[in-house]
Structures are given as C-alpha cells and as structure tokens.
Amino acid sequence: MPTVPSILGFGAIAIDDIVYVDQPLSAGKGKVLHSARSFGGNVATALAAVARLGGSAGFVGWLGSAADDAVLRDLVASGVETEFAPRHPDARPVRSHITVGSDGERFIAYEDDAMLGTASDFPDEVLSRATVLIVDS
C-alpha cells in the first residue's frame, strides 16, 4: 500500500468567485474593481496549509472524475495527496459567488450540491495509519 499521509481530511471543497466593487452593497450597484477565484473549504484549506508548511496531508473526500478537474489540480498544486480520494462523476464543489463592497461588507450566494463524506467502502486501514483525521460535516 502506498504511504498514507500523516494528516487526512474530508469535507466540502469550495470554489469562490469573488467580486470587489467600489461602493457599499447598500448602494445597490457599483463598478467592479477586481475579481478573483479562490479554492477552499475548511478541510482543503487546512490540508493545503499543512502541505505548504512541509507536512504530509491527504484529502480523502469525494472528488470529480475528470482528469482536468480544477479542484483536483488546486489540491495537487498545493501539495495535498489525492491518491486515496474516491472519484465520482457527480462530485462537485460548493460554488460561491461573493460580492464585497467598499466598506468590507459582503454578500455570499452559494450553490451546494457537494457530496460529503467519503466512500462507504473506504479502507479503515488507510484511516488508521493517519496520525490526524480532520472532518468537516
């Protein structure tokens, strides 16, 4: 069996599309100053931080099955191991559209069709070899 990362985690992964505007949200409209895309979710963000600090971290929640999946690419680029994560064609991240006003107030509109947890037949042996398990329900 391949080496199991010392920290494993599963939970919802998120993709946030953020728009910063030049007016407070109460103004009703404003000019876009900047937009950005951010990958996250509590567990994915924690695992990426562990990996970037030199630790061994792996995501074992549901991932999409497409080879060019943006969430998968982001996890791998962050140094998070994904070999043990089950794949499913219907696995989707939580998608958020966030507007941030000039006063720092924000409005979050989200689509949440995320598959939570991990595969029912996920090997107990993998979980038992990790030092830490992070679960976001």
Coordinates of N, CA and C in Angstrom, one line a residue:
M1 N 0.9 -1.2 0.0 CA 0.0 0.0 0.0 C 0.9 1.2 0.0
P2 N 0.5 2.2 -0.8 CA 1.3 3.5 -0.8 C 1.3 4.1 0.6
T3 N 2.3 5.0 0.8 CA 2.4 5.7 2.0 C 1.2 6.6 2.3
V4 N 0.6 6.5 3.5 CA -0.6 7.2 3.9 C -0.1 8.5 4.5
P5 N -0.6 9.7 4.1 CA -0.2 11.0 4.7 C -0.5 10.9 6.2
S6 N 0.3 11.7 7.0 CA 0.0 11.7 8.4 C -1.3 12.4 8.8
I7 N -1.7 13.4 8.0 CA -2.9 14.1 8.2 C -3.9 13.9 7.1
L8 N -5.0 13.3 7.3 CA -6.1 13.1 6.3 C -7.3 13.9 6.6
G9 N -8.0 14.3 5.6 CA -9.2 15.0 5.9 C -10.3 14.9 4.8
F10 N -11.5 15.1 5.2 CA -12.6 15.1 4.2 C -13.7 16.1 4.6
G11 N -14.3 16.7 3.7 CA -15.3 17.7 3.9 C -15.6 18.4 2.6
A12 N -16.5 19.3 2.6 CA -16.9 20.0 1.3 C -15.7 20.9 0.8
I13 N -15.5 20.8 -0.4 CA -14.5 21.7 -1.1 C -15.3 22.8 -1.7
A14 N -14.7 24.0 -1.8 CA -15.4 25.2 -2.3 C -14.5 25.9 -3.4
I15 N -15.3 26.5 -4.3 CA -14.7 27.4 -5.3 C -15.5 28.7 -5.1
D16 N -14.7 29.8 -4.7 CA -15.3 31.1 -4.5 C -14.9 32.0 -5.7
D17 N -15.9 32.6 -6.3 CA -15.7 33.6 -7.3 C -16.1 34.9 -6.6
I18 N -15.1 35.8 -6.4 CA -15.2 37.0 -5.6 C -15.1 38.2 -6.5
V19 N -16.0 39.2 -6.3 CA -16.1 40.4 -7.0 C -16.0 41.5 -6.0
Y20 N -15.0 42.4 -6.1 CA -14.9 43.6 -5.3 C -15.4 44.8 -6.0
V21 N -16.3 45.6 -5.4 CA -16.9 46.7 -6.0 C -16.5 48.0 -5.3
D22 N -16.7 49.2 -6.0 CA -16.3 50.5 -5.4 C -17.3 51.1 -4.6
Q23 N -18.4 50.5 -4.3 CA -19.5 51.1 -3.5 C -19.9 50.1 -2.4
P24 N -20.5 50.6 -1.3 CA -21.1 49.7 -0.3 C -22.2 48.9 -0.9
L25 N -22.5 47.7 -0.4 CA -23.6 46.9 -1.0 C -24.9 47.6 -0.9
S26 N -25.1 48.5 0.1 CA -26.4 49.2 0.2 C -26.6 50.2 -0.9
A27 N -25.6 50.5 -1.7 CA -25.8 51.5 -2.8 C -26.6 50.9 -3.9
G28 N -26.7 49.5 -4.0 CA -27.5 48.9 -5.0 C -26.7 48.5 -6.3
K29 N -25.7 49.3 -6.6 CA -24.8 48.9 -7.7 C -23.5 49.6 -7.5
G30 N -22.5 49.1 -8.3 CA -21.2 49.7 -8.2 C -20.3 49.1 -9.3
K31 N -19.2 49.7 -9.5 CA -18.2 49.3 -10.5 C -17.3 48.2 -10.0
V32 N -17.1 47.2 -10.8 CA -16.2 46.1 -10.4 C -14.7 46.7 -10.4
L33 N -14.0 46.5 -9.3 CA -12.7 46.9 -9.1 C -11.7 45.8 -9.4
H34 N -12.1 44.6 -9.0 CA -11.2 43.4 -9.1 C -12.1 42.2 -8.9
S35 N -11.7 41.1 -9.6 CA -12.4 39.9 -9.3 C -11.3 38.8 -9.2
A36 N -11.7 37.7 -8.4 CA -10.7 36.7 -8.2 C -11.4 35.4 -8.0
R37 N -10.7 34.3 -8.2 CA -11.2 32.9 -7.9 C -10.4 32.3 -6.8
S38 N -11.0 31.7 -5.8 CA -10.3 31.2 -4.7 C -10.8 29.7 -4.4
F39 N -9.9 28.8 -4.2 CA -10.3 27.4 -3.9 C -10.2 27.3 -2.4
G40 N -11.1 26.5 -1.8 CA -11.0 26.4 -0.4 C -12.0 25.3 0.1
G41 N -12.6 25.7 1.2 CA -13.4 24.8 2.1 C -12.5 24.6 3.3
N42 N -13.1 24.4 4.4 CA -12.3 24.3 5.7 C -11.2 23.3 5.7
V43 N -11.6 22.1 5.3 CA -10.6 21.0 5.3 C -9.6 21.1 4.2
A44 N -10.0 21.5 3.0 CA -9.0 21.6 1.9 C -8.0 22.7 2.3
T45 N -8.5 23.8 2.9 CA -7.6 24.9 3.2 C -6.6 24.5 4.3
A46 N -7.1 23.8 5.3 CA -6.2 23.3 6.4 C -5.2 22.3 5.8
L47 N -5.6 21.4 5.0 CA -4.6 20.4 4.4 C -3.6 21.1 3.5
A48 N -4.0 22.1 2.7 CA -3.1 22.9 1.9 C -2.1 23.6 2.8
A49 N -2.5 24.2 3.9 CA -1.6 24.8 4.8 C -0.6 23.9 5.4
V50 N -1.0 22.7 5.8 CA -0.1 21.6 6.3 C 0.9 21.3 5.3
A51 N 0.5 21.1 4.0 CA 1.4 20.7 3.0 C 2.4 21.8 2.7
R52 N 1.9 23.0 2.6 CA 2.8 24.2 2.3 C 3.9 24.4 3.5
L53 N 3.5 24.0 4.7 CA 4.5 24.1 5.8 C 5.4 22.8 5.9
G54 N 5.3 21.9 4.9 CA 6.2 20.8 4.9 C 5.6 19.5 5.5
G55 N 4.3 19.5 5.9 CA 3.7 18.3 6.5 C 3.2 17.4 5.4
S56 N 2.7 16.3 5.8 CA 2.2 15.3 4.9 C 0.6 15.3 5.1
A57 N -0.1 15.7 4.0 CA -1.5 15.9 4.1 C -2.2 15.2 2.9
G58 N -3.4 14.6 3.1 CA -4.1 14.0 2.1 C -5.6 14.2 2.2
F59 N -6.2 14.5 1.1 CA -7.7 14.6 1.0 C -8.3 13.3 0.6
V60 N -9.3 12.8 1.4 CA -9.9 11.6 1.2 C -11.4 11.7 1.0
G61 N -11.9 12.9 0.7 CA -13.3 13.1 0.4 C -13.5 12.9 -1.1
W62 N -14.8 13.1 -1.5 CA -15.2 12.9 -2.9 C -14.5 14.0 -3.8
L63 N -14.0 13.5 -4.9 CA -13.5 14.4 -6.0 C -14.2 14.0 -7.3
G64 N -14.2 14.9 -8.2 CA -14.7 14.7 -9.6 C -13.8 13.7 -10.3
S65 N -14.4 13.0 -11.3 CA -13.6 12.0 -12.0 C -12.9 12.6 -13.3
A66 N -13.1 13.8 -13.6 CA -12.5 14.4 -14.8 C -11.0 14.7 -14.5
A67 N -10.1 14.3 -15.5 CA -8.7 14.5 -15.3 C -8.3 15.9 -15.2
D68 N -9.1 16.8 -15.8 CA -8.7 18.3 -15.7 C -9.5 19.0 -14.7
D69 N -10.0 18.3 -13.7 CA -10.8 18.9 -12.6 C -10.0 20.0 -11.9
A70 N -10.6 21.2 -11.8 CA -9.9 22.4 -11.3 C -9.6 22.2 -9.8
V71 N -10.5 21.6 -9.0 CA -10.3 21.3 -7.6 C -9.2 20.4 -7.4
L72 N -9.2 19.3 -8.2 CA -8.1 18.3 -8.1 C -6.7 19.0 -8.4
R73 N -6.7 19.8 -9.5 CA -5.4 20.5 -9.8 C -5.0 21.4 -8.7
D74 N -5.9 22.1 -8.1 CA -5.5 23.0 -7.0 C -5.0 22.3 -5.8
L75 N -5.6 21.2 -5.4 CA -5.1 20.4 -4.3 C -3.7 19.9 -4.6
V76 N -3.5 19.3 -5.7 CA -2.2 18.8 -6.1 C -1.1 19.9 -6.1
A77 N -1.5 21.0 -6.7 CA -0.5 22.2 -6.7 C -0.2 22.6 -5.3
S78 N -1.1 22.5 -4.4 CA -0.8 22.9 -3.0 C -0.1 21.8 -2.2
G79 N 0.2 20.7 -2.9 CA 1.0 19.6 -2.2 C 0.1 18.6 -1.4
V80 N -1.2 18.6 -1.6 CA -2.1 17.7 -0.9 C -2.2 16.4 -1.7
E81 N -2.0 15.3 -1.1 CA -2.1 14.0 -1.7 C -3.6 13.7 -2.0
T82 N -3.9 13.2 -3.2 CA -5.3 12.9 -3.5 C -5.4 11.4 -4.0
E83 N -4.4 10.6 -3.9 CA -4.4 9.3 -4.4 C -5.5 8.4 -3.7
F84 N -5.8 8.7 -2.5 CA -6.8 7.9 -1.8 C -8.2 8.4 -1.9
A85 N -8.4 9.6 -2.5 CA -9.7 10.2 -2.6 C -10.6 9.4 -3.6
P86 N -11.8 9.0 -3.2 CA -12.7 8.4 -4.2 C -13.2 9.4 -5.2
R87 N -13.4 8.9 -6.5 CA -13.8 9.8 -7.6 C -15.2 9.4 -7.9
H88 N -16.0 10.4 -8.3 CA -17.4 10.2 -8.8 C -17.7 11.3 -9.8
P89 N -18.3 10.9 -10.9 CA -18.6 12.0 -11.9 C -19.6 13.1 -11.4
D90 N -20.4 12.8 -10.4 CA -21.3 13.8 -9.8 C -20.7 14.6 -8.7
A91 N -19.5 14.3 -8.3 CA -18.9 15.1 -7.2 C -18.6 16.5 -7.6
R92 N -19.1 17.5 -6.9 CA -19.0 18.9 -7.2 C -18.6 19.7 -6.0
P93 N -17.8 20.7 -6.2 CA -17.5 21.6 -5.0 C -18.7 22.5 -4.7
V94 N -18.7 23.1 -3.5 CA -19.7 24.2 -3.2 C -19.2 25.4 -4.1
R95 N -20.1 26.0 -4.8 CA -19.7 27.2 -5.6 C -20.3 28.4 -5.0
S96 N -19.5 29.4 -4.7 CA -20.0 30.6 -4.1 C -19.6 31.8 -5.0
H97 N -20.6 32.7 -5.0 CA -20.4 34.0 -5.7 C -20.5 35.1 -4.7
I98 N -19.4 35.7 -4.4 CA -19.3 36.7 -3.3 C -19.0 38.1 -3.8
T99 N -19.9 39.0 -3.4 CA -19.7 40.4 -3.7 C -19.2 41.1 -2.4
V100 N -18.1 41.8 -2.5 CA -17.5 42.6 -1.4 C -17.6 44.0 -1.7
G101 N -18.3 44.8 -0.8 CA -18.5 46.2 -1.0 C -17.3 47.0 -0.5
S102 N -17.2 48.3 -0.8 CA -16.1 49.1 -0.5 C -15.9 49.3 1.0
D103 N -17.0 49.0 1.8 CA -16.9 49.1 3.3 C -16.6 47.7 3.9
G104 N -16.3 46.7 3.1 CA -15.9 45.4 3.6 C -17.1 44.5 3.8
E105 N -18.3 45.0 3.7 CA -19.5 44.1 3.8 C -19.5 43.1 2.6
R106 N -20.0 42.0 2.8 CA -20.1 41.0 1.7 C -21.4 40.3 1.6
F107 N -21.7 39.8 0.4 CA -22.9 39.0 0.2 C -22.4 37.7 -0.5
I108 N -22.9 36.6 0.1 CA -22.5 35.3 -0.4 C -23.7 34.6 -1.0
A109 N -23.7 34.3 -2.2 CA -24.7 33.4 -2.8 C -24.0 32.1 -3.2
Y110 N -24.6 31.0 -2.8 CA -23.9 29.7 -3.0 C -24.8 28.7 -3.5
E111 N -24.1 27.7 -4.3 CA -24.8 26.5 -4.8 C -24.1 25.4 -4.1
D112 N -24.9 24.5 -3.4 CA -24.3 23.5 -2.6 C -24.9 22.1 -3.0
D113 N -24.2 21.5 -3.9 CA -24.6 20.1 -4.3 C -23.4 19.2 -4.0
A114 N -22.6 19.5 -3.0 CA -21.4 18.8 -2.7 C -21.8 17.4 -2.1
M115 N -21.0 16.4 -2.6 CA -21.1 15.1 -2.0 C -20.2 15.1 -0.7
L116 N -20.7 14.8 0.4 CA -19.9 14.9 1.6 C -19.5 13.5 2.1
G117 N -18.5 13.5 3.0 CA -18.0 12.2 3.5 C -17.0 11.6 2.5
T118 N -16.9 10.3 2.6 CA -16.0 9.6 1.7 C -16.8 8.3 1.3
A119 N -16.2 7.5 0.5 CA -16.8 6.2 0.0 C -17.1 5.3 1.2
S120 N -18.3 4.7 1.2 CA -18.7 3.8 2.3 C -17.7 2.6 2.4
D121 N -17.0 2.2 1.4 CA -16.1 1.1 1.4 C -14.6 1.6 1.6
F122 N -14.5 2.9 2.0 CA -13.1 3.4 2.2 C -12.4 2.6 3.2
P123 N -11.2 2.2 2.9 CA -10.4 1.2 3.8 C -10.1 1.8 5.2
D124 N -10.6 1.1 6.2 CA -10.3 1.5 7.6 C -8.7 1.5 7.8
E125 N -8.0 0.7 7.1 CA -6.6 0.6 7.2 C -5.9 2.0 6.9
V126 N -6.4 2.6 5.9 CA -5.9 3.9 5.5 C -6.1 4.9 6.6
L127 N -7.4 5.0 7.1 CA -7.7 5.9 8.2 C -6.8 5.6 9.5
S128 N -6.6 4.4 9.8 CA -5.9 4.0 11.0 C -4.4 4.3 10.9
R129 N -3.9 4.5 9.7 CA -2.5 4.8 9.5 C -2.2 6.3 9.6
A130 N -3.2 7.1 9.6 CA -3.0 8.6 9.7 C -2.9 8.9 11.2
T131 N -2.1 10.0 11.5 CA -2.0 10.5 12.8 C -3.1 11.4 13.2
V132 N -3.6 12.1 12.3 CA -4.7 13.1 12.5 C -5.8 12.9 11.4
L133 N -7.0 13.0 11.8 CA -8.1 13.0 10.8 C -8.9 14.3 11.0
I134 N -9.1 15.0 10.0 CA -9.9 16.3 10.0 C -11.2 16.0 9.3
V135 N -12.3 16.2 10.0 CA -13.6 16.0 9.4 C -14.4 17.3 9.5
D136 N -15.0 17.7 8.4 CA -15.9 18.9 8.4 C -17.2 18.4 7.9
S137 N -18.2 18.3 8.7 CA -19.5 17.8 8.4 C -20.4 19.0 8.0

